Coordinates of C-alpha atoms in Angstrom, one line a residue:
X1 CA -5.3 11.1 -25.5
X2 CA -7.0 7.7 -24.6
X3 CA -10.7 7.3 -25.0
X4 CA -12.2 4.7 -22.6
X5 CA -15.6 3.2 -21.8
X6 CA -14.7 1.5 -18.5
X7 CA -13.0 3.3 -15.6
X8 CA -10.4 0.5 -15.0
X9 CA -9.2 0.8 -18.6
X10 CA -7.0 3.8 -17.6
X11 CA -4.1 3.4 -15.2
X12 CA -1.0 5.6 -15.6
X13 CA 2.0 3.4 -14.8
X14 CA 5.0 5.3 -15.9
X15 CA 5.2 8.4 -13.6
X16 CA 8.1 8.7 -11.2
X17 CA 9.1 11.4 -8.8
X18 CA 12.8 12.1 -8.2
X19 CA 13.1 12.6 -4.4
X20 CA 16.7 13.8 -4.5
X21 CA 15.7 17.5 -4.1
X22 CA 13.5 16.8 -1.1
X23 CA 15.4 14.2 0.9
X24 CA 19.0 14.7 -0.4
X25 CA 19.3 11.1 -1.6
X26 CA 18.5 9.5 -4.9
X27 CA 15.2 7.6 -4.9
X28 CA 12.7 7.3 -7.7
X29 CA 9.1 7.0 -6.4
X30 CA 6.8 5.1 -8.7
X31 CA 3.4 6.8 -8.5
X32 CA 0.5 4.3 -8.6
X33 CA -2.4 6.6 -7.6
X34 CA -3.2 8.0 -11.0
X35 CA -6.2 6.0 -12.0
X36 CA -9.9 6.3 -11.2
X37 CA -9.6 4.1 -8.1
X38 CA -6.7 6.2 -6.8
X39 CA -4.3 3.4 -5.8
X40 CA -2.2 0.5 -6.9
X41 CA -5.0 -1.8 -5.7
X42 CA -6.7 -1.3 -9.1
X43 CA -4.3 -3.8 -10.7
X44 CA -5.1 -6.6 -8.2
X45 CA -8.8 -5.9 -8.3
X46 CA -9.0 -6.1 -12.1
X47 CA -6.9 -9.3 -12.1
X48 CA -9.0 -11.0 -9.4
X49 CA -12.4 -10.0 -10.8
X50 CA -11.5 -11.0 -14.4
X51 CA -10.1 -14.4 -13.2
X52 CA -13.3 -15.0 -11.3
X53 CA -15.3 -14.2 -14.4
X54 CA -13.2 -16.5 -16.6
X55 CA -13.6 -19.3 -14.0
X56 CA -17.4 -18.9 -14.1
X57 CA -17.7 -17.9 -10.5
X58 CA -19.7 -14.7 -11.1
X59 CA -23.3 -14.4 -12.3
X60 CA -25.9 -11.7 -12.5
X61 CA -27.0 -12.6 -8.9
X62 CA -23.5 -12.6 -7.4
X63 CA -22.5 -10.3 -4.7
X64 CA -18.8 -9.6 -4.5
X65 CA -17.5 -9.4 -1.0
X66 CA -14.0 -8.5 0.3
X67 CA -12.2 -7.5 3.5
X68 CA -10.3 -4.3 2.9
X69 CA -8.9 -1.4 4.9
X70 CA -9.8 0.9 2.1
X71 CA -8.0 1.1 -1.2
X72 CA -8.9 -2.4 -2.6
X73 CA -12.5 -1.7 -1.5
X74 CA -12.6 1.5 -3.6
X75 CA -11.1 -0.4 -6.6
X76 CA -13.6 -3.2 -6.3
X77 CA -16.4 -0.6 -5.8
X78 CA -15.4 1.0 -9.1
X79 CA -15.2 -2.2 -11.0
X80 CA -18.4 -3.6 -9.6
X81 CA -20.2 -0.4 -10.6
X82 CA -18.8 -0.6 -14.1
X83 CA -19.7 -4.3 -14.6
X84 CA -23.0 -4.2 -12.8
X85 CA -22.2 -6.3 -9.8
X86 CA -23.2 -5.7 -6.2
X87 CA -20.3 -5.3 -3.8
X88 CA -20.0 -5.4 0.0
X89 CA -16.8 -4.2 1.6
X90 CA -16.0 -5.4 5.1
X91 CA -13.7 -2.8 6.7
X92 CA -12.9 -1.5 10.2
X93 CA -12.9 1.7 12.2
X94 CA -9.4 2.7 11.0
X95 CA -10.7 3.1 7.4
X96 CA -10.7 6.7 6.5
X97 CA -14.2 8.3 6.4
X98 CA -13.6 9.7 3.0
X99 CA -12.8 6.2 1.7
X100 CA -16.0 4.8 3.2
X101 CA -18.0 7.6 1.6
X102 CA -16.4 7.1 -1.7
X103 CA -17.3 3.4 -1.7
X104 CA -20.9 4.2 -0.9
X105 CA -21.0 6.9 -3.6
X106 CA -20.0 4.2 -6.1
X107 CA -23.0 2.1 -5.0
X108 CA -21.3 -0.3 -2.6
X109 CA -22.4 -1.4 0.8
X110 CA -19.8 -0.9 3.6
X111 CA -19.8 -2.9 6.9
X112 CA -17.5 -1.5 9.6
X113 CA -16.1 -4.1 12.1
X114 CA -15.2 -2.8 15.6
X115 CA -14.1 -6.0 17.3
X116 CA -10.4 -6.7 17.7
X117 CA -8.8 -10.0 16.9
X118 CA -6.3 -11.9 19.1
X119 CA -3.3 -9.9 17.8
X120 CA -5.0 -6.5 18.6
X121 CA -6.0 -5.9 15.0
X122 CA -9.3 -6.1 13.1
X123 CA -8.3 -8.4 10.3
X124 CA -9.3 -11.7 12.0
X125 CA -12.7 -10.3 12.9
X126 CA -13.2 -8.9 9.4
X127 CA -12.4 -12.3 7.8
X128 CA -14.6 -14.2 10.3
X129 CA -17.5 -11.9 9.3
X130 CA -16.9 -12.5 5.6
X131 CA -16.8 -16.2 6.1
X132 CA -20.1 -16.2 8.0
X133 CA -21.8 -14.3 5.3
X134 CA -20.5 -16.6 2.6
X135 CA -21.7 -19.6 4.6
X136 CA -25.1 -18.1 4.9
X137 CA -25.7 -17.2 1.3
X138 CA -24.3 -18.8 -1.8
X139 CA -24.6 -15.5 -3.8
X140 CA -21.6 -14.1 -2.0
X141 CA -18.3 -14.5 -3.9
X142 CA -15.2 -13.8 -1.8
X143 CA -12.2 -12.8 -3.9
X144 CA -9.9 -13.2 -0.8
X145 CA -7.0 -10.8 -1.6
X146 CA -5.0 -12.6 1.2
X147 CA -4.8 -15.9 -0.7
X148 CA -5.8 -15.1 -4.3
X149 CA -2.8 -15.6 -6.6
X150 CA -4.2 -12.9 -8.9
X151 CA -3.1 -10.4 -6.2
X152 CA 0.6 -11.0 -6.8
X153 CA 0.3 -12.1 -10.5
X154 CA -1.1 -8.6 -11.4
X155 CA 2.2 -7.0 -10.2
X156 CA 4.3 -9.8 -11.8
X157 CA 2.7 -9.0 -15.1
X158 CA 2.4 -5.2 -14.9
X159 CA 4.1 -3.3 -12.0
X160 CA 7.5 -5.0 -12.1
X161 CA 7.8 -4.9 -15.9
X162 CA 6.9 -1.2 -15.9
X163 CA 9.8 -0.6 -13.5
X164 CA 12.2 -2.8 -15.5
X165 CA 11.5 -0.9 -18.7
X166 CA 12.2 2.4 -17.0
X167 CA 15.2 1.4 -15.0
X168 CA 17.2 -1.4 -16.7
X169 CA 20.0 -0.9 -14.2
X170 CA 17.9 -1.2 -11.1
X171 CA 19.8 -2.1 -7.9
X172 CA 17.3 -2.0 -5.1
X173 CA 13.5 -1.9 -4.9
X174 CA 11.5 -0.8 -1.8
X175 CA 8.0 -2.3 -1.6
X176 CA 5.4 -1.8 1.2
X177 CA 4.1 -5.0 2.8
X178 CA 0.4 -5.5 3.4
X179 CA -1.2 -8.6 1.9
X180 CA 2.3 -8.8 0.2
X181 CA 0.7 -9.1 -3.3
X182 CA 2.7 -6.2 -4.7
X183 CA 5.9 -7.4 -2.9
X184 CA 5.6 -11.0 -4.1
X185 CA 4.8 -10.1 -7.7
X186 CA 7.7 -7.7 -8.0
X187 CA 10.1 -10.0 -6.1
X188 CA 9.3 -13.0 -8.2
X189 CA 9.8 -11.0 -11.4
X190 CA 13.2 -9.5 -10.4
X191 CA 14.4 -12.9 -9.1
X192 CA 14.4 -14.0 -12.7
X193 CA 15.7 -10.8 -14.2
X194 CA 19.1 -10.3 -16.0
X195 CA 20.8 -8.7 -13.0
X196 CA 20.4 -9.0 -9.2
X197 CA 18.0 -6.6 -7.6
X198 CA 17.8 -6.3 -3.8
X199 CA 14.2 -6.5 -2.6
X200 CA 13.5 -4.6 0.6
X201 CA 10.1 -5.0 2.2
X202 CA 8.8 -2.1 4.2
X203 CA 6.5 -2.9 7.1
X204 CA 5.0 -0.9 9.9
X205 CA 5.9 -1.3 13.6
X206 CA 3.1 -3.2 15.3
X207 CA 2.5 -5.5 12.3
X208 CA 3.2 -9.2 12.7
X209 CA 3.6 -9.9 9.0
X210 CA 7.3 -10.8 9.4
X211 CA 7.1 -11.8 13.1
X212 CA 7.5 -9.5 16.0
X213 CA 5.2 -8.1 18.6
X214 CA 1.7 -6.8 17.6
X215 CA 1.1 -3.2 18.4
X216 CA -1.3 -0.3 17.8
X217 CA -1.6 0.7 14.2
X218 CA -3.8 3.6 13.3
X219 CA -2.8 4.2 9.7
X220 CA -4.6 1.8 7.2
X221 CA -2.8 0.3 4.3
X222 CA 0.4 -1.5 5.3
X223 CA 0.9 -4.1 8.0
X224 CA -1.0 -7.2 9.0
X225 CA -2.3 -8.6 12.3
X226 CA -1.5 -12.1 10.9
X227 CA 1.2 -13.7 8.7
X228 CA 0.2 -13.0 5.0
X229 CA -0.6 -16.3 3.3
X230 CA 0.9 -15.0 0.1
X231 CA 4.3 -14.2 1.7
X232 CA 7.4 -16.2 0.7
X233 CA 10.3 -14.7 2.6
X234 CA 12.8 -16.5 0.4
X235 CA 12.2 -13.8 -2.2
X236 CA 12.8 -10.9 0.3
X237 CA 16.4 -9.7 1.1
X238 CA 15.6 -7.4 3.9
X239 CA 12.7 -6.0 6.0
X240 CA 12.5 -2.5 7.4
X241 CA 9.9 -1.6 10.0
X242 CA 8.8 2.0 10.3
X243 CA 7.2 3.8 13.2
X244 CA 3.9 5.5 12.4
X245 CA 5.3 8.9 13.6
X246 CA 8.0 8.5 10.9
X247 CA 5.4 7.8 8.3
X248 CA 3.6 11.0 9.3
X249 CA 6.8 13.1 9.1
X250 CA 7.6 11.7 5.7
X251 CA 4.1 12.5 4.4
X252 CA 4.3 16.0 5.7
X253 CA 7.8 16.6 4.3
X254 CA 6.6 15.5 0.9
X255 CA 3.5 17.7 1.2
X256 CA 5.6 20.7 2.1
X257 CA 7.1 20.4 -1.4
X258 CA 3.8 20.0 -3.1
X259 CA 3.5 16.2 -3.2
X260 CA 0.4 14.9 -1.3
X261 CA 0.8 11.1 -0.8
X262 CA -1.0 8.6 1.4
X263 CA 0.2 6.9 4.5
X264 CA 1.5 3.8 2.8
X265 CA 3.7 6.0 0.6
X266 CA 5.0 7.8 3.7
X267 CA 6.0 4.5 5.3
X268 CA 7.8 3.3 2.2
X269 CA 9.7 6.6 1.7
X270 CA 10.7 6.7 5.4
X271 CA 12.0 3.2 5.3
X272 CA 13.8 3.7 2.0
X273 CA 15.5 6.8 3.1
X274 CA 16.7 5.1 6.3
X275 CA 18.1 2.2 4.3
X276 CA 19.8 4.6 1.8
X277 CA 21.4 6.5 4.7
X278 CA 22.9 3.3 6.0
X279 CA 24.0 2.0 2.6
X280 CA 25.5 4.9 0.8
X281 CA 26.7 3.6 -2.6
X282 CA 27.7 5.9 -5.4
X283 CA 25.6 5.4 -8.5
X284 CA 23.0 3.2 -6.8
X285 CA 19.7 3.0 -8.7
X286 CA 16.8 2.8 -6.2
X287 CA 13.1 2.7 -6.8
X288 CA 10.2 2.8 -4.3
X289 CA 6.6 2.1 -5.0
X290 CA 4.0 4.8 -3.9
X291 CA 0.7 2.9 -3.6
X292 CA -1.6 5.9 -3.3
X293 CA -2.2 9.6 -3.1
X294 CA -3.1 11.7 0.0
X295 CA -6.5 13.2 -0.5
X296 CA -8.2 10.4 1.5
X297 CA -6.0 11.1 4.5
X298 CA -6.9 14.8 4.9
X299 CA -8.9 14.0 8.0
X300 CA -6.2 11.8 9.6
X301 CA -2.5 12.2 8.6
X302 CA -3.0 15.8 7.5
X303 CA -5.3 16.8 10.3
X304 CA -3.5 18.4 13.2
X305 CA -6.1 17.5 15.9
X306 CA -6.0 13.8 14.9
X307 CA -2.2 13.8 14.9
X308 CA -1.9 15.4 18.3
X309 CA -4.5 13.3 19.9
X310 CA -2.8 10.1 18.8
X311 CA 0.9 10.9 18.7
X312 CA 1.4 14.1 20.7
X313 CA 1.8 17.7 19.8
X314 CA 5.5 17.2 18.8
X315 CA 4.9 14.5 16.3
X316 CA 5.9 16.7 13.4
X317 CA 8.8 18.4 15.1
X318 CA 9.8 22.0 14.6
X319 CA 11.2 21.4 11.1
X320 CA 7.8 20.4 9.8
X321 CA 5.6 22.7 11.8
X322 CA 3.9 25.1 9.3
X323 CA 4.5 28.0 11.7
X324 CA 8.3 27.5 11.9
X325 CA 10.7 29.8 10.1
X326 CA 12.6 26.8 8.6
X327 CA 9.7 25.4 6.7
X328 CA 8.6 28.9 5.6
X329 CA 12.0 29.2 4.1
X330 CA 11.6 25.9 2.2
X331 CA 14.0 23.7 4.2
X332 CA 13.4 20.0 3.6
X333 CA 13.5 19.2 7.3
X334 CA 15.1 16.4 9.3
X335 CA 15.7 12.8 8.4
X336 CA 13.2 10.0 9.1
X337 CA 14.2 7.3 11.5
X338 CA 13.2 3.7 11.0
X339 CA 13.9 0.2 12.3
X340 CA 15.5 -2.5 10.3
X341 CA 15.8 -6.3 10.4
X342 CA 17.0 -9.1 8.1
X343 CA 14.7 -11.2 6.0
X344 CA 13.8 -13.5 8.9
X345 CA 12.1 -10.5 10.6
X346 CA 14.5 -10.5 13.6
X347 CA 15.1 -7.1 15.2

């Protein structure tokens, strides 16, 4: 059993869930939520903070500042508390209440932005607010997860090698796309590997990360209202876009079998299962990355009133309704439906 003195020193990276019994198709889900920050964002947060320290950018008076929809904010809150830094997270109204309360419990300040940007999202407004604060006070140090190479380098050094050690015959990897730090780090690693690995990015409908029309997105985590500066599409073989209703159904289907995952994980699983249904290949080794767990989504994705208000009372369908005989009997339910496009982002 490890004995640690800093919370970021513990991060379980070798736990996988075999989804064959639940979805009927072979997919290994890499669980990244088993650390004190509760998500994969801990890796990028550690990398970016330690790089800033090594470069002499941080002092006792420094105030870390970052724009985050939730998980990176929690990771930075935890690290800031451990290292004695102040931290301000600039988020928006889609951030789960439990996530905001968690950051505040760790001693961080949280600023919620409610103004929309030109693409109908909050990201542009959040970044503008961060820039204005940095311009007004030199104590602010913006790590900028959207442009910081430490974001993808963390996954090139840790996440991808962890997968490679466990699955030396990997054929296809499904990675959710937000800032694209995880995607780019893994894609760069496997481009140089001893065998070809198909990299499938999973985005959410309404995101403009890979082109396409902006739209309403209520589930934080994946998707962007601007093109991610870290993204290099030459490393991506295919892009799948998932409707939020399909994200929700995938999350509830997993929960009905005892696995409570977050919205980003539901999106990745839904997209991966759609791809596997269209590309049935005997013996294919497929892995998907689950960025977080589901406790922070109890008042959204797993709350019936929230679901019905935003997506209608049939969003789960009869097969996932807790009152249906099929679920009571343990049926895995119906298949998720997603949209797909090639690496250029064309429908």
